[in-house]
mmCIF file of C-alpha atoms in Angstrom:
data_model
loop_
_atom_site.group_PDB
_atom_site.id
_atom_site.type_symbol
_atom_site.label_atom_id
_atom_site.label_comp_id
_atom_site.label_asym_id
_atom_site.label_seq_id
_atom_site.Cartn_x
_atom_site.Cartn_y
_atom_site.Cartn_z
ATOM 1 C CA UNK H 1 6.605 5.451 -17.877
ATOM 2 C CA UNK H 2 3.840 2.889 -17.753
ATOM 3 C CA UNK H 3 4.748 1.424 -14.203
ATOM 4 C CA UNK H 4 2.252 -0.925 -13.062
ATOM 5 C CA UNK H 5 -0.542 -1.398 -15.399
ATOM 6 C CA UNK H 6 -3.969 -2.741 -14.137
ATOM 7 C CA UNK H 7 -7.049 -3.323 -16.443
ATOM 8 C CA UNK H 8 -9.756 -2.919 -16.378
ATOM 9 C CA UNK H 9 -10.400 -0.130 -13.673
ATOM 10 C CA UNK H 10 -14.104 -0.492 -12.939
ATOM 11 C CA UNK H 11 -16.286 -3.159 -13.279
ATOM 12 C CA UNK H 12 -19.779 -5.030 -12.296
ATOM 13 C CA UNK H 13 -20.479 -8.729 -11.638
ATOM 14 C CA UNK H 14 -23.620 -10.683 -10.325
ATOM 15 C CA UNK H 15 -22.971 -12.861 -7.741
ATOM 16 C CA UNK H 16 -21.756 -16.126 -9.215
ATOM 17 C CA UNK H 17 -19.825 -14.904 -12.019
ATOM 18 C CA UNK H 18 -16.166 -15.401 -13.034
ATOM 19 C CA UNK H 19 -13.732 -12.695 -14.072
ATOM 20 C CA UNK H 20 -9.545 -11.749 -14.213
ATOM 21 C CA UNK H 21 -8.322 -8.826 -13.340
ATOM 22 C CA UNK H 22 -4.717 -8.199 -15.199
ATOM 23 C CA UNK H 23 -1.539 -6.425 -13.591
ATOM 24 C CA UNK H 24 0.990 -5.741 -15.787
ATOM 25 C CA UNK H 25 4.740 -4.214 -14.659
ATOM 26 C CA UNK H 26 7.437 -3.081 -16.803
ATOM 27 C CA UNK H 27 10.069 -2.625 -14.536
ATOM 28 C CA UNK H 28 11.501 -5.739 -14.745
ATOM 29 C CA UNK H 29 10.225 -5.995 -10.964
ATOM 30 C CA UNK H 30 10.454 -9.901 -9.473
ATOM 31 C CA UNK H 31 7.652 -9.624 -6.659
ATOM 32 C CA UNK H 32 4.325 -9.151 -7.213
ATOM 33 C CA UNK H 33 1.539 -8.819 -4.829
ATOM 34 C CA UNK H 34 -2.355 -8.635 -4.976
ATOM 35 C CA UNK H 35 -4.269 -6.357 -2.178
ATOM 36 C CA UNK H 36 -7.961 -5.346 -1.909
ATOM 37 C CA UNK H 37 -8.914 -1.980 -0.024
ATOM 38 C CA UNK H 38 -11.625 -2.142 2.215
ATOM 39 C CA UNK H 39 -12.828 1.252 3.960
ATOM 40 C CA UNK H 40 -11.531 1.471 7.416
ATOM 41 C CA UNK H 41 -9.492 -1.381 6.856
ATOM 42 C CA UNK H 42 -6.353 0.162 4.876
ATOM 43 C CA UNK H 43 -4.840 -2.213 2.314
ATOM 44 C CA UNK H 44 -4.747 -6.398 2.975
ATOM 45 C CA UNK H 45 -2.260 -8.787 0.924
ATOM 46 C CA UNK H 46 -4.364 -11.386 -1.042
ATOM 47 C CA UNK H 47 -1.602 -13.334 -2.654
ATOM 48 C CA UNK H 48 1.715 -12.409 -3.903
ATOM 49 C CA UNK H 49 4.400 -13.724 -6.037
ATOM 50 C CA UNK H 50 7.929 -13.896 -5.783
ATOM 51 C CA UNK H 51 8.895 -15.159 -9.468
ATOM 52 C CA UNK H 52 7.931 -16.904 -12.233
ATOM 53 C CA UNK H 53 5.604 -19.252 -12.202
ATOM 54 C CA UNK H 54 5.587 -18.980 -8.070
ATOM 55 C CA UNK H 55 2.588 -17.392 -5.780
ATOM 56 C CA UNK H 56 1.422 -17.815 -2.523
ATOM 57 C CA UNK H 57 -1.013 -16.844 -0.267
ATOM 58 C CA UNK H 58 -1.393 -13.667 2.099
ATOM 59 C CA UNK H 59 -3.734 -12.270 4.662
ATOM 60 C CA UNK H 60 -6.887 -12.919 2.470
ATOM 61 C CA UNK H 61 -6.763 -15.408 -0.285
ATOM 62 C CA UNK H 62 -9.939 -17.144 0.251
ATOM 63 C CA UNK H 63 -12.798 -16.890 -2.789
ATOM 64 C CA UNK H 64 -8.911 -15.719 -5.120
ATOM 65 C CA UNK H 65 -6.719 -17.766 -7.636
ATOM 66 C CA UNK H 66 -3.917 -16.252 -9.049
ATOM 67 C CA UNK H 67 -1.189 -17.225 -11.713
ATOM 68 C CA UNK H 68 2.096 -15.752 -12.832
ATOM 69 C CA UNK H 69 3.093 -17.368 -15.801
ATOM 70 C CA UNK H 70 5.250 -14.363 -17.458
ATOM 71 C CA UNK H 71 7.484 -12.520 -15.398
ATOM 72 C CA UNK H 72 5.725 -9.273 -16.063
ATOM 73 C CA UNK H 73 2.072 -10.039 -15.560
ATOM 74 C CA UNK H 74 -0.096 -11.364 -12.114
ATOM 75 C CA UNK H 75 -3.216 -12.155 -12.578
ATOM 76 C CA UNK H 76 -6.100 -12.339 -10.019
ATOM 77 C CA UNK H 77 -9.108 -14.538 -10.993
ATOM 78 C CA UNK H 78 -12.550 -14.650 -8.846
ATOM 79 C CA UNK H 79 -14.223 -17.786 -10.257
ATOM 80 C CA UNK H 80 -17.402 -17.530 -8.240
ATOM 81 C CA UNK H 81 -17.916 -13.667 -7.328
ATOM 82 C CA UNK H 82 -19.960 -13.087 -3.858
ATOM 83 C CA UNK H 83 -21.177 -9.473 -2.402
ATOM 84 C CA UNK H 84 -18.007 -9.706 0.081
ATOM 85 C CA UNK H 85 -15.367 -9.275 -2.792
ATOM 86 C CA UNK H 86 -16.447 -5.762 -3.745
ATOM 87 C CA UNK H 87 -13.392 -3.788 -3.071
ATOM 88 C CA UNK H 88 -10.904 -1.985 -4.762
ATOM 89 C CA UNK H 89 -8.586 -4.049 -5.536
ATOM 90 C CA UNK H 90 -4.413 -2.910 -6.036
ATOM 91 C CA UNK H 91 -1.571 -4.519 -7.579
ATOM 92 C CA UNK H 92 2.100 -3.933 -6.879
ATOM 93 C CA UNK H 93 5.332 -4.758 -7.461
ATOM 94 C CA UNK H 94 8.932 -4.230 -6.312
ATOM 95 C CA UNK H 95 12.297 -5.577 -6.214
ATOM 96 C CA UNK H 96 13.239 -7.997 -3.371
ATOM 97 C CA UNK H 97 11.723 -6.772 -0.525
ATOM 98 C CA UNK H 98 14.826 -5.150 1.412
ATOM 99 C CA UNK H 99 13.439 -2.938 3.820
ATOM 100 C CA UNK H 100 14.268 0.262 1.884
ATOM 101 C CA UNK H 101 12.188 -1.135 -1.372
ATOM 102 C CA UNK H 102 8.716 1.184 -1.436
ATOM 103 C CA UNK H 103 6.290 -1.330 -3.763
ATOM 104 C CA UNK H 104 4.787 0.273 -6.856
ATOM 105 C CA UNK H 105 1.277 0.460 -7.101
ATOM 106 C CA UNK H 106 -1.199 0.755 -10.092
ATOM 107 C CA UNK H 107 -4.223 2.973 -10.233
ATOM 108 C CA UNK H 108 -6.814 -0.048 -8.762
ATOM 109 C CA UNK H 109 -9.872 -1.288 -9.694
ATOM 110 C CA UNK H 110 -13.479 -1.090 -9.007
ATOM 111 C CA UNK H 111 -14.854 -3.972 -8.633
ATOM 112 C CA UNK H 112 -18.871 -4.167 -7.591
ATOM 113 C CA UNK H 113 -20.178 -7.364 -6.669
ATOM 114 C CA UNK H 114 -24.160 -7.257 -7.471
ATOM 115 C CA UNK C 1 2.009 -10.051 14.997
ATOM 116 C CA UNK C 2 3.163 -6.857 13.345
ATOM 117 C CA UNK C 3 0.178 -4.192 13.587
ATOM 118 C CA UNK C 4 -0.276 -0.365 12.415
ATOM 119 C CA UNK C 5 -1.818 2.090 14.094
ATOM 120 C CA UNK C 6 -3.344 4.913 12.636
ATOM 121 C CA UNK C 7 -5.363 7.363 15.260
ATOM 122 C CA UNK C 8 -6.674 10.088 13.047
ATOM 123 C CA UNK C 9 -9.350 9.097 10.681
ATOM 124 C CA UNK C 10 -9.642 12.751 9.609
ATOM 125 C CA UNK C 11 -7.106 15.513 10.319
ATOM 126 C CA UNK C 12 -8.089 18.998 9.203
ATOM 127 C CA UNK C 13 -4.948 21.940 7.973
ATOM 128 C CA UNK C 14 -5.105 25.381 7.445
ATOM 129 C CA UNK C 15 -3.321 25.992 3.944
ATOM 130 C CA UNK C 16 0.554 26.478 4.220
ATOM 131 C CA UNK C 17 0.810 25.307 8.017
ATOM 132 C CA UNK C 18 2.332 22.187 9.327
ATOM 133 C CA UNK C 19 0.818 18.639 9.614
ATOM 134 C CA UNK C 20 1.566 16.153 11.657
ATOM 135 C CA UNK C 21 -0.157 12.517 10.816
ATOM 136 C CA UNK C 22 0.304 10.067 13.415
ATOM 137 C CA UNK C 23 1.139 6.525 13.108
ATOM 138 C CA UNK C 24 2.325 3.906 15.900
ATOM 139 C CA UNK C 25 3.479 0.157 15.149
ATOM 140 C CA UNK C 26 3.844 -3.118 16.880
ATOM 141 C CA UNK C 27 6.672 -5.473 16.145
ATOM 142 C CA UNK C 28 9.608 -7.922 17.590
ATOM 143 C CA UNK C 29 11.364 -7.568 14.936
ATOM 144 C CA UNK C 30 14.822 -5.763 14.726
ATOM 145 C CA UNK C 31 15.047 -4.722 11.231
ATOM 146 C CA UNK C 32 12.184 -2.995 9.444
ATOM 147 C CA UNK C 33 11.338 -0.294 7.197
ATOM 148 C CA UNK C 34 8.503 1.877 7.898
ATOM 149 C CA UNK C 35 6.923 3.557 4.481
ATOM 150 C CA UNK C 36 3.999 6.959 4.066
ATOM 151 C CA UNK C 37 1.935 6.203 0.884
ATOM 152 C CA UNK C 38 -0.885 9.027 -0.167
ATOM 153 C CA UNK C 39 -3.776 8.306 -1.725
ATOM 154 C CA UNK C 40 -5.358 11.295 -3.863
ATOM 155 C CA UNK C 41 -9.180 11.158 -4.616
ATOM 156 C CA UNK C 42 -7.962 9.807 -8.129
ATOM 157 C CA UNK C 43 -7.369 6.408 -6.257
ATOM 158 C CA UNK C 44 -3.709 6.157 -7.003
ATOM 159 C CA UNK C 45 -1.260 5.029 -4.392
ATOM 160 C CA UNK C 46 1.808 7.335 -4.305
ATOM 161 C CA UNK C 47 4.926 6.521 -2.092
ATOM 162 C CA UNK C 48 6.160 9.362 0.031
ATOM 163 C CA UNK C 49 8.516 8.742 2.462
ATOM 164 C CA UNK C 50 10.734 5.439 3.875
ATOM 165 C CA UNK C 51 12.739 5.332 7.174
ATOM 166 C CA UNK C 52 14.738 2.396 7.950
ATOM 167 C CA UNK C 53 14.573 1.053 11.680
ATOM 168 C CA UNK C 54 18.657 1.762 11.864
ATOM 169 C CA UNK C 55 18.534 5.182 10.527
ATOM 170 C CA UNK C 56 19.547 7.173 13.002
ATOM 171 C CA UNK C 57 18.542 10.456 11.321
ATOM 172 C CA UNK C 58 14.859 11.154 10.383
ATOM 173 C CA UNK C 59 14.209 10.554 6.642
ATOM 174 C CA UNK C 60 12.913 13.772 4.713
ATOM 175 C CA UNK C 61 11.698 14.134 1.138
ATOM 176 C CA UNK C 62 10.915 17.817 0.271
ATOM 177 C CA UNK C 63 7.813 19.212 2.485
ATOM 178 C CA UNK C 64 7.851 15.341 4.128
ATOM 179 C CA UNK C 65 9.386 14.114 6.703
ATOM 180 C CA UNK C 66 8.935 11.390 9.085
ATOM 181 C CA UNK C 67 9.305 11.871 12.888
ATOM 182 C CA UNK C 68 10.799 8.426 14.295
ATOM 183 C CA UNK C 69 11.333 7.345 17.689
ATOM 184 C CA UNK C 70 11.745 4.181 17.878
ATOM 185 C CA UNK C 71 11.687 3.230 21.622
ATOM 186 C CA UNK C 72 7.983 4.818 21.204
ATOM 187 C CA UNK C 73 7.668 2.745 18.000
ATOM 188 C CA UNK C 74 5.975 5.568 16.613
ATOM 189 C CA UNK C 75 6.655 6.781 12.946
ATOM 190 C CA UNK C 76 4.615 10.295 12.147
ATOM 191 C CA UNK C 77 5.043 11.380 8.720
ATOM 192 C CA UNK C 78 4.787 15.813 9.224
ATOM 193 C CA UNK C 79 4.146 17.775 5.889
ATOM 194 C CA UNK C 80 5.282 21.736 5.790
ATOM 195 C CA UNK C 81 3.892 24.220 4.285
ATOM 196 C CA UNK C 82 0.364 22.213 3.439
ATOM 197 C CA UNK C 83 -1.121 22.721 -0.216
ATOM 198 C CA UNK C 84 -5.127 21.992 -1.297
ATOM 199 C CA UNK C 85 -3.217 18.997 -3.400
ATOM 200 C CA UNK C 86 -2.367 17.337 0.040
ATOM 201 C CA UNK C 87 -6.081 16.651 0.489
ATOM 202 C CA UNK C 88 -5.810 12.863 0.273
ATOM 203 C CA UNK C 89 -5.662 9.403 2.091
ATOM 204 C CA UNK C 90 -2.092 8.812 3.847
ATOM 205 C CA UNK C 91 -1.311 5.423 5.020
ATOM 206 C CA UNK C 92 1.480 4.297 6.906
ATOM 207 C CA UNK C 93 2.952 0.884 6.215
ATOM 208 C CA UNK C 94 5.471 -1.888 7.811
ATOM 209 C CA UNK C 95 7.804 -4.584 6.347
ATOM 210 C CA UNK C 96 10.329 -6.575 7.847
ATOM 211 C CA UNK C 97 13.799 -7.229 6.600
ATOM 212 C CA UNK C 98 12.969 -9.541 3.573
ATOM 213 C CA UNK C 99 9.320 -10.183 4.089
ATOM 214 C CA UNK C 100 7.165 -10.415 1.715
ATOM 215 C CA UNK C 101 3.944 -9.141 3.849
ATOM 216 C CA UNK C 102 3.541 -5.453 3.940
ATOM 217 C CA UNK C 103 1.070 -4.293 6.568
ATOM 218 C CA UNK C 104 -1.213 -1.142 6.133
ATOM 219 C CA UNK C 105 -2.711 0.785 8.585
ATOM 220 C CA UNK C 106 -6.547 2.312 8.155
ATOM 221 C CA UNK C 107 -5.378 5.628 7.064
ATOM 222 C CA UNK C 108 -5.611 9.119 7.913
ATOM 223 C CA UNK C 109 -7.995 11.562 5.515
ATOM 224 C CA UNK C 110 -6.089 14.913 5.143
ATOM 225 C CA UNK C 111 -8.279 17.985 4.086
ATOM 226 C CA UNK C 112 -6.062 21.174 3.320
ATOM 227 C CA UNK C 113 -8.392 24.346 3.644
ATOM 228 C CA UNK C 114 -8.263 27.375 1.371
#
C-alpha cells in the first residue's frame, strides 16, 4: 500500500537554486493538492489539481510552478529558491472533494532554504 | 472567509484518561465536512475522524470521537482512554461541499504522560 509517494524527504538549497519535488499517488485519486507547513500556521494550499493536465492556484502559490501531466504524479517546482520557502512541504490527494472525502497525505518533505 | 480555530497549542493527559481537543470554525456555508488529522513526531499526516455538517449523530472511530454542535460551530475531537502513541500534532480541518480548498487550523500538541 504505497498511497501517496513523495521524494525526496529532506533536502538543502542556497538561495537561488531550482529544484522539483515529486508526488506520486496510486489510488487512481483525480485531485491533487500541494501544501507547505509552517509552525503555528497549520497546513496552507499552494496549488492543486483537479485532473490531467489541469492546476490552479491556492492560498500561497507565489515563488511555485506546478504541472500534472500524468494522472498519477503532481509536481511542485521552485525555480528560484528564497529563505521564505523553507517549510515542510505535503502532498495529497483524494477523490472529488464531497464533504465526506478525508485527502491522503504523504510523509512530507524537508526542505531548507540556505 | 472560512477560518479554524484551534485554542490549545499544548494540551497535557494523564495516560488512559480522556482528552478533549478543542476546535471552533467560521463559515456561511450550509454544507461542510469537518475532518481531525494527527500528526506523529514521524511527520506523517494521519486522518482520524470526519463529521458531516447534516449528521445529526456525533461521528466516532474507536477511542475518537468528535463532539459537534453546530449552532456553536464548534467541532472537538475527544480521545478515551489516552495512550503514550497519542503524543502528536492534531489538526482540525474544513471543506465545503465540493471545494477544492481545505482549511487547517494551527494545531493542538498532545503529550500523553506515563
Amino acid at each position: 500500500n504505497a498511497g501517496v509517494t513523495q521524494t525526496p524527504k529532506f533536502r538543502v538549497l542556497k538561495t537561488g537554486q531550482s529544484m522539483t519535488l515529486l508526488c506520486a499517488q496510486d489510488m487512481n485519486h483525480e485531485y491533487m493538492y500541494w501544501y507547505r507547513q509552517d509552525p503555528g500556521m497549520g497546513l496552507r494550499l499552494i496549488h492543486y489539481s483537479v485532473g490531467e493536465g489541469t492546476t490552479a492556484k491556492g492560498e500561497v502559490p507565489d515563488g511555485y510552478n506546478v504541472s500534472r501531466l500524468k494522472k498519477q504524479n503532481f509536481l511542485l517546482g521552485l525555480e528560484s529558491a528564497a529563505p521564505s520557502q523553507t517549510s515542510v512541504y505535503f502532498c495529497a490527494s483524494s477523490y472529488f472533494p464531497h464533504i465526506n472525502q478525508p485527502q491522503h497525505f504523504g510523509d512530507g518533505t524537508r526542505l531548507s532554504i540556505l | 472567509a472560512q477560518k479554524i480555530t484551534q485554542t490549545q497549542p499544548g494540551m497535557f493527559v494523564q495516560e488512559k484518561e480522556a482528552v478533549t481537543l478543542d476546535c471552533t470554525y467560521d463559515t456561511s456555508d450550509q454544507s461542510y465536512g469537518l475532518f481531525w488529522y494527527k500528526q506523529p513526531s514521524s511527520g506523517e499526516m494521519i486522518f482520524l475522524i470526519y463529521q458531516g455538517s447534516y449528521d445529526e449523530q456525533n461521528a466516532t472511530e474507536g477511542r475518537y470521537s468528535l463532539n459537534f454542535q453546530k449552532a456553536r460551530k464548534s467541532a472537538n475531537l475527544v480521545i478515551s482512554a489516552s495512550q503514550l502513541g497519542d503524543s502528536a500534532m492534531y489538526f482540525c480541518a474544513m471543506r465545503k461541499n465540493g471545494g477544492f480548498k481545505t482549511i487547517f487550523g494551527a494545531g493542538t500538541r498532545l503529550f500523553v504522560k506515563a
